[in-house]
Short mmCIF file of C-alpha atoms in Angstrom, two decimals:
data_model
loop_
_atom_site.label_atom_id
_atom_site.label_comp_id
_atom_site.label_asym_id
_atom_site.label_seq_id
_atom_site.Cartn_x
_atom_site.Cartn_y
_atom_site.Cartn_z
CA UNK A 1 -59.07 -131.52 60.68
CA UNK A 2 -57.45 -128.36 61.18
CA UNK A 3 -60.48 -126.35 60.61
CA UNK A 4 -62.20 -128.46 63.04
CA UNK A 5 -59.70 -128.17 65.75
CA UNK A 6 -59.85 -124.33 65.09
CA UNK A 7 -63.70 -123.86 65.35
CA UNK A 8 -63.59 -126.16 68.66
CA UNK A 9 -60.84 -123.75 70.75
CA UNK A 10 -62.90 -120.63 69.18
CA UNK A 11 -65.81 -121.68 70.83
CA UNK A 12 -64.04 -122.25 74.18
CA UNK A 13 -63.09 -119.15 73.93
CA UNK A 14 -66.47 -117.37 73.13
CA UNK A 15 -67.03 -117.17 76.86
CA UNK A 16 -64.24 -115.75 78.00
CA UNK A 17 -64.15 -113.21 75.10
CA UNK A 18 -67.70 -112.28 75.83
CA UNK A 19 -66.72 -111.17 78.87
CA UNK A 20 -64.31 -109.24 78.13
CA UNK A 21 -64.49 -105.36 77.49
CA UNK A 22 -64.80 -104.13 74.51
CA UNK A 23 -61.45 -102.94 73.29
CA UNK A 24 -62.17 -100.59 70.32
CA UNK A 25 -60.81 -96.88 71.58
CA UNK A 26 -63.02 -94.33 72.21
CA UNK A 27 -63.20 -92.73 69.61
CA UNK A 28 -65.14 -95.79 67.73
CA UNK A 29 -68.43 -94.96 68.14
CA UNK A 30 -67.48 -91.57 66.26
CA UNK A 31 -66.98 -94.12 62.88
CA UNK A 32 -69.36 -95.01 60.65
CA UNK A 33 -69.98 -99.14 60.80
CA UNK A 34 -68.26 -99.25 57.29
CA UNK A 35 -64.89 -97.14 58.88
CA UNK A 36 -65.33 -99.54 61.81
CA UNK A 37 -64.71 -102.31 60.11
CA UNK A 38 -61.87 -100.65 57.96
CA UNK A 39 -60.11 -99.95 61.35
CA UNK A 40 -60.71 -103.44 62.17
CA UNK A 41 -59.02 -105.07 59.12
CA UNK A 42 -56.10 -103.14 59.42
CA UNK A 43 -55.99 -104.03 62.56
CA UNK A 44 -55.75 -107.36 61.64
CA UNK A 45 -53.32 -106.75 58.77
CA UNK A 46 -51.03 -105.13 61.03
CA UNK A 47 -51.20 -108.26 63.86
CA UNK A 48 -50.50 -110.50 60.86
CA UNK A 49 -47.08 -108.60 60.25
CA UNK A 50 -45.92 -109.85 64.06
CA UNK A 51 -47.33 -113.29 62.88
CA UNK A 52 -50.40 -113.51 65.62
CA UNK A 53 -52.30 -115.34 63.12
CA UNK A 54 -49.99 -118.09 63.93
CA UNK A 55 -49.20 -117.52 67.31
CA UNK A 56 -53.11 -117.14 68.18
CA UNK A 57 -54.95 -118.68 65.11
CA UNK A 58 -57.71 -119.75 67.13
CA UNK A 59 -58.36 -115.92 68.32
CA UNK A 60 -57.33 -114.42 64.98
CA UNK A 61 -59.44 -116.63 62.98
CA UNK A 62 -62.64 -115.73 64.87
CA UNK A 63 -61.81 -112.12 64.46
CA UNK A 64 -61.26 -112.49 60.41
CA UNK A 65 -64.78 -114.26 60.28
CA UNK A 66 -66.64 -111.69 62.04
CA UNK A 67 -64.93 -109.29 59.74
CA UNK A 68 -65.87 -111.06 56.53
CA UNK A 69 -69.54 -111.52 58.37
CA UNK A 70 -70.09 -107.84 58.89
CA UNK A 71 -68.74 -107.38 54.93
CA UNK A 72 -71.25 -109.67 53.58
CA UNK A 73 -73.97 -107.67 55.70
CA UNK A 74 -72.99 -104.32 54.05
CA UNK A 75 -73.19 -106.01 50.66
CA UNK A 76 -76.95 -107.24 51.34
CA UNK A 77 -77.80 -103.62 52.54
CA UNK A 78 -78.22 -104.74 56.34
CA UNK A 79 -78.65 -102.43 59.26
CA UNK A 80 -75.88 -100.63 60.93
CA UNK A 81 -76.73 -102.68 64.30
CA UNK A 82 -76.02 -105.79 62.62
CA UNK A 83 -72.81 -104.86 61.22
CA UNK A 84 -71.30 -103.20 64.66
CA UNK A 85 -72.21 -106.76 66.29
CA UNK A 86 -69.98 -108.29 64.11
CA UNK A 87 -67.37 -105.57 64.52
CA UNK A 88 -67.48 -105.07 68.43
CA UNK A 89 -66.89 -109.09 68.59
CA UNK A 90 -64.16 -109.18 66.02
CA UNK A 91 -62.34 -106.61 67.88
CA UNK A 92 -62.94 -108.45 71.07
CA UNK A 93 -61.51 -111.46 69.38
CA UNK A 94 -58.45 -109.28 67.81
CA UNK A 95 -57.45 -108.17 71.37
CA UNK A 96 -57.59 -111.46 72.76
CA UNK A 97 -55.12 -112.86 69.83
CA UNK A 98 -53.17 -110.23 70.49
CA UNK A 99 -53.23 -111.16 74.08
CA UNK A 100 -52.34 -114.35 73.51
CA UNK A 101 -49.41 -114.10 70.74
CA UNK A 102 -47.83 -112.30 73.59
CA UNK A 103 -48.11 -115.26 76.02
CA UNK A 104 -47.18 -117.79 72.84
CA UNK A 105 -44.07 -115.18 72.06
CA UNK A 106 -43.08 -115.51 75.56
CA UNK A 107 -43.08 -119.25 75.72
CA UNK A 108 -42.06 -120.14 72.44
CA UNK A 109 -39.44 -117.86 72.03
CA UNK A 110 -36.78 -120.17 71.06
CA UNK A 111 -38.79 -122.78 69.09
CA UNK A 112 -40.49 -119.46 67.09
CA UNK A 113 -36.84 -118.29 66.03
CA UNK A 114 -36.01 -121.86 65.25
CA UNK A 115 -39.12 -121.81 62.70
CA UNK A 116 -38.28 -118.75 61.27
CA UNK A 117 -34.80 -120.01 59.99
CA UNK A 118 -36.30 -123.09 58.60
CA UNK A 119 -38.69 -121.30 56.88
CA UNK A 120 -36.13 -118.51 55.29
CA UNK A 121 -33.65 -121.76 54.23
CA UNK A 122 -36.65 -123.01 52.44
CA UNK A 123 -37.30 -119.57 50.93
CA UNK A 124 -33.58 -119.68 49.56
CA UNK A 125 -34.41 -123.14 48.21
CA UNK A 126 -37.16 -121.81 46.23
CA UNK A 127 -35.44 -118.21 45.21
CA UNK A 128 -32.72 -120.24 43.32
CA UNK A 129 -34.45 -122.80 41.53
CA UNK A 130 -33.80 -125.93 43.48
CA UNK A 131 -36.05 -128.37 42.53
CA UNK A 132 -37.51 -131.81 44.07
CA UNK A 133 -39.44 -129.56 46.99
CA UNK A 134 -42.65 -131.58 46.94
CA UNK A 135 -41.41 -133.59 50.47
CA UNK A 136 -39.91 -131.10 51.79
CA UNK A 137 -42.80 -129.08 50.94
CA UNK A 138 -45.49 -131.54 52.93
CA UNK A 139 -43.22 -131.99 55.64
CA UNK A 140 -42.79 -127.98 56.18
CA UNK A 141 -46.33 -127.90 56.41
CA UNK A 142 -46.83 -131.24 58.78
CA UNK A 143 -44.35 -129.52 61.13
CA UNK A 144 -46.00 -125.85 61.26
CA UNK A 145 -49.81 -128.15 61.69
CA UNK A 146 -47.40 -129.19 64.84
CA UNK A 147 -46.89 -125.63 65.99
CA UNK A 148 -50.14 -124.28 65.40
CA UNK A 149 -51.02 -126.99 67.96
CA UNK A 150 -48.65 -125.16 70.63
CA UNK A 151 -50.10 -122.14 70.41
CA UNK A 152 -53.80 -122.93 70.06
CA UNK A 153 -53.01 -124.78 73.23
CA UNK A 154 -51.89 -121.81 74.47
CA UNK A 155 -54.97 -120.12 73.41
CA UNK A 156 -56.58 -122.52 75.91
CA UNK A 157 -54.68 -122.11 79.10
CA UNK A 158 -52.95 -125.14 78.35
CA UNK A 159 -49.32 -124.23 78.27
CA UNK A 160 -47.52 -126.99 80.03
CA UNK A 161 -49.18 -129.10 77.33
CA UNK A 162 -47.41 -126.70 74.73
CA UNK A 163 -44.38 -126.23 76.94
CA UNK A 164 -43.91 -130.32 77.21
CA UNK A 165 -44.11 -130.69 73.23
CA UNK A 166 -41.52 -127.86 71.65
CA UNK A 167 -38.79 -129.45 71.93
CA UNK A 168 -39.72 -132.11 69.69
CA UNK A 169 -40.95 -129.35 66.88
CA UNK A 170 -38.03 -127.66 67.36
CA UNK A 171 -35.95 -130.85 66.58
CA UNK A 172 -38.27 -131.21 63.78
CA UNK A 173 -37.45 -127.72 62.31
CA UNK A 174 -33.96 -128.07 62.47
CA UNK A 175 -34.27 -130.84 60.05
CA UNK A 176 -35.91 -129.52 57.82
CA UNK A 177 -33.76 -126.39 58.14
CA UNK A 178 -31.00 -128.42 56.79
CA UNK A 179 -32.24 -129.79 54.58
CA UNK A 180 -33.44 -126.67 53.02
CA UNK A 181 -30.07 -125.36 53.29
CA UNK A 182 -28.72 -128.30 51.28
CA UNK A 183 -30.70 -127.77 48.55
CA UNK A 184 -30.28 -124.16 48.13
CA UNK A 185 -26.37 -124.42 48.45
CA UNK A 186 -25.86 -127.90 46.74
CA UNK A 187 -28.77 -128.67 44.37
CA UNK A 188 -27.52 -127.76 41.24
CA UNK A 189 -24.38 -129.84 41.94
CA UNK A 190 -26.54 -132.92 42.55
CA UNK A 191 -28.40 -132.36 39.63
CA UNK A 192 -24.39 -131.72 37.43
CA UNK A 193 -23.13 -134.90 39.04
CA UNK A 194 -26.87 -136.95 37.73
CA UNK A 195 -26.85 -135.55 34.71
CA UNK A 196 -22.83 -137.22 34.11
CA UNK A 197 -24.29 -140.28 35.56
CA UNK A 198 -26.74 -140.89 32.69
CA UNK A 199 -23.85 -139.71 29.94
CA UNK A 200 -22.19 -142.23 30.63
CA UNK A 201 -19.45 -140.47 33.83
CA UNK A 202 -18.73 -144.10 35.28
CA UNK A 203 -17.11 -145.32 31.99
CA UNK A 204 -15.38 -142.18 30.28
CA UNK A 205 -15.12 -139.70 33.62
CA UNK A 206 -14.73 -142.25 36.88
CA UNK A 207 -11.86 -139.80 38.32
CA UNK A 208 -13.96 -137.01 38.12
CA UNK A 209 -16.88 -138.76 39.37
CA UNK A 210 -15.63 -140.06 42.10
CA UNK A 211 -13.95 -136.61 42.68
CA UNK A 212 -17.21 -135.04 42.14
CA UNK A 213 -19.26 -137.35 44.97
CA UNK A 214 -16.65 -137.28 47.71
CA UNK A 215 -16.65 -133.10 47.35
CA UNK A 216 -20.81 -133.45 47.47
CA UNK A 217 -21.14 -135.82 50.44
CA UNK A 218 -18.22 -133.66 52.40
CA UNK A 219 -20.30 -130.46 51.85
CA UNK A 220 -23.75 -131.93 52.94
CA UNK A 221 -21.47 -133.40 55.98
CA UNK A 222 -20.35 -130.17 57.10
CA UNK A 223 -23.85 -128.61 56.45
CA UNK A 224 -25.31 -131.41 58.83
CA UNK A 225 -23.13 -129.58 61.62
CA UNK A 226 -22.53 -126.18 60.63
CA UNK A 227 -26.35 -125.19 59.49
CA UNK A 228 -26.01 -121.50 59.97
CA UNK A 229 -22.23 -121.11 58.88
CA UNK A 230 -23.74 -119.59 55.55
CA UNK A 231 -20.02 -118.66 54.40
CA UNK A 232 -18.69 -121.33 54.38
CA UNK A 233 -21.38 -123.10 53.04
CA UNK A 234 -21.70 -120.57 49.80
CA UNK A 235 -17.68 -121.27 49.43
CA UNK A 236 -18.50 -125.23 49.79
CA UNK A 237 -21.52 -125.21 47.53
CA UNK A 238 -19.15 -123.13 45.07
CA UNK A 239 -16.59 -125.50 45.13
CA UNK A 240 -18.79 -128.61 44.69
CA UNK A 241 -20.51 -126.91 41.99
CA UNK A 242 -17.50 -126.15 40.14
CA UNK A 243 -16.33 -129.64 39.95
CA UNK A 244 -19.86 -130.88 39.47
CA UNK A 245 -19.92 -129.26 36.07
CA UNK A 246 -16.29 -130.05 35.27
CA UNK A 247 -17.10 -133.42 35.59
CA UNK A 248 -20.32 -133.12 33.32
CA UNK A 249 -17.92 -131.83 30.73
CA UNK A 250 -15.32 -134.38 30.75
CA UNK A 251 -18.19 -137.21 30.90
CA UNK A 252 -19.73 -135.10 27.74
CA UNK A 253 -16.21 -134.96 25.58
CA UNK A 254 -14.89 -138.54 27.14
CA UNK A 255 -18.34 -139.57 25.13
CA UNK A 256 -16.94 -137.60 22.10
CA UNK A 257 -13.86 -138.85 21.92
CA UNK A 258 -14.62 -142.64 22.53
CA UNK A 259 -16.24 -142.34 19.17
CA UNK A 260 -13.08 -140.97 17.47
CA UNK A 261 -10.26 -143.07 15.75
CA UNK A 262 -7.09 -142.90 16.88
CA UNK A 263 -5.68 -140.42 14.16
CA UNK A 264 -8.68 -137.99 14.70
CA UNK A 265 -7.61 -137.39 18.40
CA UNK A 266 -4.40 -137.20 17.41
CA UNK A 267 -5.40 -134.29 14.66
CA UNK A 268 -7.56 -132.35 17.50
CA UNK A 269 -4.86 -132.34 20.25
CA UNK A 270 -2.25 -130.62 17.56
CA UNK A 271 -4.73 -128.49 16.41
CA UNK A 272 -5.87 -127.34 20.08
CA UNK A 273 -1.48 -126.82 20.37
CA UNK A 274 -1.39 -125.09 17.70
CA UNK A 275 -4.46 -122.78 18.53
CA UNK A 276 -2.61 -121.61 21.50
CA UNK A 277 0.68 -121.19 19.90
CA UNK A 278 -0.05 -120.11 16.66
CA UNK A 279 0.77 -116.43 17.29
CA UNK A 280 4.22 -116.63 18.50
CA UNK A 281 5.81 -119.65 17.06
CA UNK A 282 6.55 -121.30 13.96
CA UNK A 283 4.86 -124.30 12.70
CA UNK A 284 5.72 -127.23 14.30
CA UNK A 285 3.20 -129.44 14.04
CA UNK A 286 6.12 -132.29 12.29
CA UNK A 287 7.43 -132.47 15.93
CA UNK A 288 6.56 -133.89 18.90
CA UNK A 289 3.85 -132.86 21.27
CA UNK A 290 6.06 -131.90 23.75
CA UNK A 291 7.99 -129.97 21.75
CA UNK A 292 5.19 -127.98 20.14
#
């Protein structure tokens, strides 16, 4: 669908690019066709850094093609004439997605910046493991389908159409923002406080458990309103994590020692007493716990 929608703006555009003038320097027709179309794909690598293939993909695209057209003449040994064509009209197409990203920076300003963040959260999601990123995976790309819309509109003149629909991407990115920021900064607590569940944490750890939950839902709480407060949120997601695991050990040794007798507790307590005292007192394991 996307392709489609692509190849449909590109050849609105053909007109208006055909008529424009041709935009390699001067200094061009000095190349050879193969050095022309080395300028031309680093042209394009360098308007990728700024992101114009996504704030003109329509543009951008068309320019890639030609490039990759006038490659696959040089490989079939086809004459120079050919292969400037295809280089002279990517270029054309180049400036005019450079053209446009600048209209598309201009009017998406905000919304692009918004993007960015939700895209970086999602990055620190990945970087540290978090796992269950198949939705929020689809849904990243969904929403950036959504803003290649904008700007392809913007690609054909039709920016009130583009201006009258950020907002609602932007709301969309801020979403997913958060929750990519959740899962980066509390993941491996959810996954602690699951992982107690299914030992058993409800019958030998319920303290801790319900400790455990009311520290997770108060961090995701104060993520929900405080996306970008990434200090606090690394102290919160510390915090949770901390008592996450504590609570995966007491649900792991609560197991343990349901299945001990009475004595055998007994025995282990003394001798954990006795492994911290053992260097500086007597033995005194005949006495009471309290007074060991």
């Amino acid at each position: 669908m996307r392709r489609a929608i692509v190849h449909l703006a590109a050849t609105l555009l053909l007109a208006s690019c055909a008529s424009q003038t041709n935009t390699t320097t001067p200094s061009a027709s000095t190349l050879s066709p193969a050095d022309q179309m080395v300028a031309l794909d680093t042209g394009l690598n360098q308007a990728r850094e700024k992101n114009v293939d996504i704030l003109a993909p329509t543009s951008f695209g068309k320019a890639e093609e030609l490039l990759t057209e006038g490659k696959k003449i040089q490989t079939a040994s086809g004459g120079e004439e050919a292969i400037l064509a295809k280089v002279t009209a990517g270029n054309q197409y180049l400036a005019k997605a450079n053209e446009f990203a600048t209209k598309s920076q201009t009017l998406l300003n905000d919304l692009i910046n918004t993007r960015a963040a939700a895209h970086q959260a999602f990055k620190d999601a990945k970087k540290v493991g978090a796992t269950g990123l198949e939705d929020l995976t689809n849904d990243f790309k969904d929403a950036d389908d959504h803003f290649l819309k904008l700007t392809m509109a913007v690609e054909t003149e039709n920016s009130k159409w583009a201006e009258s629909h950020k907002a609602d991407v932007a709301t969309t990115y801020q979403t997913l923002e958060t929750r990519a920021v959740k899962k980066w900064s509390l993941d491996t607590s959810r996954r602690a406080i699951d992982t107690a569940i299914e030992e058993g944490a409800k019958k030998y750890a319920p303290k801790s458990l319900l400790l455990a939950e009311t520290t997770y839902a108060d961090a995701e709480k104060f993520i929900s309103g405080n996306t970008r407060n990434r200090e606090e949120i690394q102290k919160k997601g510390a915090s949770t994590l901390f008592i996450s695991n504590r609570l995966l050990h007491l649900t792991k040794e609560g197991k343990i020692f349901a299945e001990k007798k009475p004595e055998e507790i007994t025995l282990w307590v003394e001798n954990r007493i006795q492994g911290i005292g053992q260097l500086v007192t007597p033995d005194t394991r005949d006495q009471h716990f309290d007074d060991q």
